[in-house]
Short mmCIF file of C-alpha atoms in Angstrom, two decimals:
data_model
loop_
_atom_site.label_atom_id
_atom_site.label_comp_id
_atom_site.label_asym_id
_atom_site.label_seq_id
_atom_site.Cartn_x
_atom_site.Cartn_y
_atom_site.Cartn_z
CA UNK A 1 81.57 -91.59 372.52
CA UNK A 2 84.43 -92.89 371.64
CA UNK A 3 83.69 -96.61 372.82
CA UNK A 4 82.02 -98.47 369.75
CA UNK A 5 79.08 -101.25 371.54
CA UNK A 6 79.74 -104.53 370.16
CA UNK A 7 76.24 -104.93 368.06
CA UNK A 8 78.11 -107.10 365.65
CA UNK A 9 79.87 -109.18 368.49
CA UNK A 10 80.51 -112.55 366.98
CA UNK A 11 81.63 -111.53 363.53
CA UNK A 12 84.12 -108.59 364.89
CA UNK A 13 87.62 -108.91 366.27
CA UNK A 14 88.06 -108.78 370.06
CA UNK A 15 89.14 -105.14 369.44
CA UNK A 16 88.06 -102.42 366.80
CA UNK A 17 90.00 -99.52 365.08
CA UNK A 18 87.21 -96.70 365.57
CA UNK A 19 88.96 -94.41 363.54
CA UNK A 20 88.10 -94.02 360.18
CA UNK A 21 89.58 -92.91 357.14
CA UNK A 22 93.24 -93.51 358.61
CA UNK A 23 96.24 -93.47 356.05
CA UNK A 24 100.07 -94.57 357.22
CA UNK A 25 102.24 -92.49 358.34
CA UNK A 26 104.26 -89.85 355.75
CA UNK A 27 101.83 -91.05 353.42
CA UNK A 28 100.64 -88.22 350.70
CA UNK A 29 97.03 -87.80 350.16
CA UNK A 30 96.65 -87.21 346.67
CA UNK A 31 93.80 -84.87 347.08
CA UNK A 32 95.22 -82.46 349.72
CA UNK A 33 98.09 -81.88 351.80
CA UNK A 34 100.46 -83.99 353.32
CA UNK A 35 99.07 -84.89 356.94
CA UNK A 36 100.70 -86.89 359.71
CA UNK A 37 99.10 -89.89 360.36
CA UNK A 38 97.85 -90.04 364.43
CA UNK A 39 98.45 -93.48 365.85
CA UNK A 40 95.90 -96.53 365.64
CA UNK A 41 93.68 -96.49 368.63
CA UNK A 42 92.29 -100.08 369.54
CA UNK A 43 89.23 -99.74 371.81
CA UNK A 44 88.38 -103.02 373.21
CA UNK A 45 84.67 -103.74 371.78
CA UNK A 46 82.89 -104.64 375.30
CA UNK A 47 79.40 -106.49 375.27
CA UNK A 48 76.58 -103.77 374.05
CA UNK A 49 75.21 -102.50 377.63
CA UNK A 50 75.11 -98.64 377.52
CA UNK A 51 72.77 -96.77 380.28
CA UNK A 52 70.23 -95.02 378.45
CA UNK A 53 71.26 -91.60 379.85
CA UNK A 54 74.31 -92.36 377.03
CA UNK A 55 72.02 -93.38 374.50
CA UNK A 56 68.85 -91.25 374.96
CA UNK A 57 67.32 -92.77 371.46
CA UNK A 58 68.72 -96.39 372.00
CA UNK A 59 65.77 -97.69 370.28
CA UNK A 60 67.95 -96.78 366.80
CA UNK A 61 70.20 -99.65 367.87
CA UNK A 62 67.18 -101.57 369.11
CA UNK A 63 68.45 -105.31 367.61
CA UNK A 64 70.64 -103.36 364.89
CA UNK A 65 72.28 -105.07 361.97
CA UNK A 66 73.71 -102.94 359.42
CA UNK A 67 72.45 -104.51 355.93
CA UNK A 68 74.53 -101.95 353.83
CA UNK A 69 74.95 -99.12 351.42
CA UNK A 70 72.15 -97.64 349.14
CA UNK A 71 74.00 -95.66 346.12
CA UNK A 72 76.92 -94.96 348.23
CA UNK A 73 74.60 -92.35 349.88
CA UNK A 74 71.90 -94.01 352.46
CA UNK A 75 72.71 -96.83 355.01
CA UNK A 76 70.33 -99.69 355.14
CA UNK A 77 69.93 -101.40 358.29
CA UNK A 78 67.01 -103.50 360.05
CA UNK A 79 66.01 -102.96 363.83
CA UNK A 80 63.39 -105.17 365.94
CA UNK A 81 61.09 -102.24 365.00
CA UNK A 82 61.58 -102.57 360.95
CA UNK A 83 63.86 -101.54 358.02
CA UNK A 84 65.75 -98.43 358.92
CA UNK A 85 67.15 -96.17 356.22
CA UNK A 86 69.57 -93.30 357.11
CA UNK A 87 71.17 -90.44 355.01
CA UNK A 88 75.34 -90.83 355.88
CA UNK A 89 76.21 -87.00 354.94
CA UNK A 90 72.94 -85.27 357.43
CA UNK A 91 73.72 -88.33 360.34
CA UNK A 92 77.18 -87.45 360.47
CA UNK A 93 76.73 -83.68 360.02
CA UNK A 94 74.18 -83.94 363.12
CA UNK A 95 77.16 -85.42 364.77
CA UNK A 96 80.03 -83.15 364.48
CA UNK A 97 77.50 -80.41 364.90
CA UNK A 98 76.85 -81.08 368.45
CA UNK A 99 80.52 -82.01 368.99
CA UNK A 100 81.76 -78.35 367.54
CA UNK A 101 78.45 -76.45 369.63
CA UNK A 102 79.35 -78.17 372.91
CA UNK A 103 76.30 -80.19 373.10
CA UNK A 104 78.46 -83.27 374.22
CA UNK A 105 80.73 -81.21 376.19
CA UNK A 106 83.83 -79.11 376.33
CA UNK A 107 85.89 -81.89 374.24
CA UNK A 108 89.05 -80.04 372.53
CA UNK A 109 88.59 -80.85 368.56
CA UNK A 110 90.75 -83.24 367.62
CA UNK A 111 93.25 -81.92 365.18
CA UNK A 112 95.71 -83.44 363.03
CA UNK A 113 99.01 -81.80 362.04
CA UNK A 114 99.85 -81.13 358.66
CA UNK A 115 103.08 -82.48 357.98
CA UNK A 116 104.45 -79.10 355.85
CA UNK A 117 102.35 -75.89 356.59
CA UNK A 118 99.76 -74.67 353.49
CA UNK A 119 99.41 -71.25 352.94
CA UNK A 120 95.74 -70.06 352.39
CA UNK A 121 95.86 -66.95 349.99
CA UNK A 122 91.94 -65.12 349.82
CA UNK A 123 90.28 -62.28 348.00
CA UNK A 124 90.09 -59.61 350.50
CA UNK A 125 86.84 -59.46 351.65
CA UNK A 126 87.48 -63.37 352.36
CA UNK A 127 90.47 -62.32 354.48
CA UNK A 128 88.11 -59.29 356.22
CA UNK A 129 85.98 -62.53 357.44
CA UNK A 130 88.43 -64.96 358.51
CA UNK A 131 89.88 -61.93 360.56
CA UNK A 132 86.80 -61.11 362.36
CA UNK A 133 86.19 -64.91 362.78
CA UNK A 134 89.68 -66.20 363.27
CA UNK A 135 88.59 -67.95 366.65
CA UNK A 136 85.66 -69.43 365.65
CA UNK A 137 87.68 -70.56 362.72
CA UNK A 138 90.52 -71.98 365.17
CA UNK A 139 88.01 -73.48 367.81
CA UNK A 140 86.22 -75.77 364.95
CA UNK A 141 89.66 -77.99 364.18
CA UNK A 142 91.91 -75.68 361.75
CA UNK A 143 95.35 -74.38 363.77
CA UNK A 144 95.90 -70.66 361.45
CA UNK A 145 97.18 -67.41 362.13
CA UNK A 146 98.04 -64.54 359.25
CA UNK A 147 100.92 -64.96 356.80
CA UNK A 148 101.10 -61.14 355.43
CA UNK A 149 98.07 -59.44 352.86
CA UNK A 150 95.23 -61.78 352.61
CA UNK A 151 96.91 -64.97 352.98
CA UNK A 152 96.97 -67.51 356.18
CA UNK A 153 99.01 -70.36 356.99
CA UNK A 154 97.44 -73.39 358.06
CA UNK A 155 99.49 -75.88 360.40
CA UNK A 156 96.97 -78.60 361.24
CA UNK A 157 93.17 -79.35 360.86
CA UNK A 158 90.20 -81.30 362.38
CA UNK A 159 91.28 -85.02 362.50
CA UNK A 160 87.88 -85.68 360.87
CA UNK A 161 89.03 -84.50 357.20
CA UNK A 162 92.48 -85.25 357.65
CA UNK A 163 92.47 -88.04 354.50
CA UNK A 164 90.42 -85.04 352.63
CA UNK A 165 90.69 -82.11 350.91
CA UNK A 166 91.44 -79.81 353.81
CA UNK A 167 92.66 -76.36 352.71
CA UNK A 168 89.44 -76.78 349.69
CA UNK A 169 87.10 -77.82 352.68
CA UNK A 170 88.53 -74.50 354.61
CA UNK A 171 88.20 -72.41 351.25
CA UNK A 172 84.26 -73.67 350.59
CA UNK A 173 83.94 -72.72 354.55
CA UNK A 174 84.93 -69.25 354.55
CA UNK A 175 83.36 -68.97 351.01
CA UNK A 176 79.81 -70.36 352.25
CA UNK A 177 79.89 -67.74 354.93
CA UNK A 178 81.21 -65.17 352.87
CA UNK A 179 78.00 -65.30 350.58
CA UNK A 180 75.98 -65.62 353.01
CA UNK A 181 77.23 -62.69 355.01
CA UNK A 182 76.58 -60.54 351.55
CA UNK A 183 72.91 -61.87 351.72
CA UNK A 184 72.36 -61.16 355.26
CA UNK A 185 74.35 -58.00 355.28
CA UNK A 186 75.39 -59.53 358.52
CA UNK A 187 78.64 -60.99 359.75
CA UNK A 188 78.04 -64.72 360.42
CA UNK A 189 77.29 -65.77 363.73
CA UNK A 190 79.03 -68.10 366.04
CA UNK A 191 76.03 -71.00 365.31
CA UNK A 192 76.47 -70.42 361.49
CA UNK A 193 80.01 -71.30 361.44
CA UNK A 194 79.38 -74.50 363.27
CA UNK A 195 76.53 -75.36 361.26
CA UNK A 196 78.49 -74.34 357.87
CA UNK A 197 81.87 -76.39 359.04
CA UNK A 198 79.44 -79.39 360.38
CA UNK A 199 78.03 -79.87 356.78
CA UNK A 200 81.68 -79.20 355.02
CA UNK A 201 83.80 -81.77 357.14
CA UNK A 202 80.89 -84.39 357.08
CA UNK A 203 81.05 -87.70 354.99
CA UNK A 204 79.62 -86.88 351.46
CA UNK A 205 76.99 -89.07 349.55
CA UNK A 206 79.01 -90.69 347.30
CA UNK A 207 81.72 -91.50 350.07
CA UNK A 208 81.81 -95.32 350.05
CA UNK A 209 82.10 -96.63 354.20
CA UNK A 210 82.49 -99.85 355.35
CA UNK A 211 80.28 -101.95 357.68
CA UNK A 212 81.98 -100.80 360.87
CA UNK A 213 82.07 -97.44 359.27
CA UNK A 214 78.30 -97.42 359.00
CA UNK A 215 77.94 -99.15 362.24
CA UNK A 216 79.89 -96.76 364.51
CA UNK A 217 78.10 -93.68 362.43
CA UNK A 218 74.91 -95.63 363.76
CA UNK A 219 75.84 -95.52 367.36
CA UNK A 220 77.06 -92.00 367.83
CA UNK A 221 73.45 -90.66 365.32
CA UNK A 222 72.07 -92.50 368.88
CA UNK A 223 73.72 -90.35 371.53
CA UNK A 224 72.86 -86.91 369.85
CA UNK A 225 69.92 -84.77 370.87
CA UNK A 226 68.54 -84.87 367.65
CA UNK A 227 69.46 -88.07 365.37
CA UNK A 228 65.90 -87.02 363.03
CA UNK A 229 67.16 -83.49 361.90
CA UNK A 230 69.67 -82.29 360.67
CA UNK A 231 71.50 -78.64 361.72
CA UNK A 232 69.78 -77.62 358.31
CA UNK A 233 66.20 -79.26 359.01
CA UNK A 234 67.10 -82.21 357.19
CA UNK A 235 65.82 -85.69 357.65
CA UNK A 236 68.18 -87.99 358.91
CA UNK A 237 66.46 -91.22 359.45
CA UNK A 238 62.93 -92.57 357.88
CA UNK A 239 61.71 -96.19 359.72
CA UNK A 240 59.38 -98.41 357.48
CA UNK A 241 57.89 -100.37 360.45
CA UNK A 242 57.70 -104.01 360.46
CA UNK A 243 53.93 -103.77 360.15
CA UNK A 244 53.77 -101.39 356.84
CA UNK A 245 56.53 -103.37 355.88
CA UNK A 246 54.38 -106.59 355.63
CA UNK A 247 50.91 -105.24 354.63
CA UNK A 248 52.46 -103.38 351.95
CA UNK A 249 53.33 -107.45 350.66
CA UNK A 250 49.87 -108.05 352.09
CA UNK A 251 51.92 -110.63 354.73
CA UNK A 252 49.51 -110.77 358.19
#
């Protein structure tokens, strides 16, 4: 999954940085902890030939060229079949969805260490959840164990939000789940917490992403069971077809 296809061949470099969101090493993200930085990875980009057992809706990358970025929110792109317009936050929360559920195997989560531990104090019936939960917690990206009372410390989290936020994205986790425990009177299941932490560690609309940004999002929506739906029942993707397309400009 890892392996971006070369749709953009001629105007990319002979090899690609897939990872996104990467900051230098040391460096201090002013909006959350201090993380350390996981090497560059440079995938060599190889000419766009994936079986379709890899790709079982190829036809998203059917003659794909990314156009670009609606309101920092929807990505624009044109396929042989017509204009394609996709929502960045639901595409990428389909995506780490079936990454956390297992749907693309028994991949460990990447996680990225934080360079000085964060302690996580909570309210107590917060720190009631996260006890019952703790591995569910653990196996979605975030390395915890108790600190004394109702507090936590946190020594690394997923790799996905490590330029983010990550002890707030943790907090709005366990908070989401909290509420709707209360509502359900029922402790959250297993598929709620990867649903919940799917939707909190995706890209947000707003989030401005660059071309290959948008492209590789593109080419992992493709490999997913589902790249129409979100976990939520969200649409992902709407298709104006090249035919609507031109008798809506009454073109023939």
């Amino acid at each position: 999954n890892e392996a971006l296809a070369a749709i953009r061949a001629a105007s990319m470099p002979e090899t690609f940085d897939y990872r996104t969101f990467q900051q230098p090493a040391g460096a201090t993200d002013e909006q959350g902890p201090v993380l350390i930085s996981a090497p560059n990875v440079d995938i060599p980009v190889p000419a766009f030939q994936v079986a379709d057992a890899a790709l079982p809706f190829i036809s998203l990358l059917d003659g794909l060229r990314v156009i670009g970025q609606a309101m920092n929110t929807f990505i624009i792109a044109e396929t042989r079949h017509g204009l394609v317009v996709v929502d960045q936050h639901v595409a990428h929360e389909r995506i780490l969805y079936e990454y956390l559920c297992g749907i693309k195997g028994s991949t460990a989560i990447e996680k990225q260490a934080l360079l000085v531990p964060q302690t996580l104090h909570l309210d107590r019936r917060s720190a009631v959840l996260l006890r019952e939960r703790l591995h569910e917690v653990i196996d979605v990206g975030f390395d915890l164990e108790p600190f004394g009372g109702e507090s936590y410390v946190v020594r690394a989290v997923p790799a996905a939000i490590k330029n983010k936020d990550a002890l707030k994205i943790l907090r709005d986790l366990i908070d989401e789940l909290v509420e709707a425990s209360v509502a359900r009177r029922l402790v959250p299941t297993r598929e709620q917490i990867w649903i919940t932490s799917s939707c909190k560690m995706a890209v947000k609309a707003g989030d401005s992403l660059s071309i290959a940004e948008m492209e590789k999002l593109l080419v992992d929506l493709a490999t997913t069971e589902n790249p129409y739906l979100c976990p939520h029942g969200r649409p992902i993707t709407i298709t104006l077809g090249k035919d609507a397309l031109f008798r809506m400009f009454k073109r023939t």
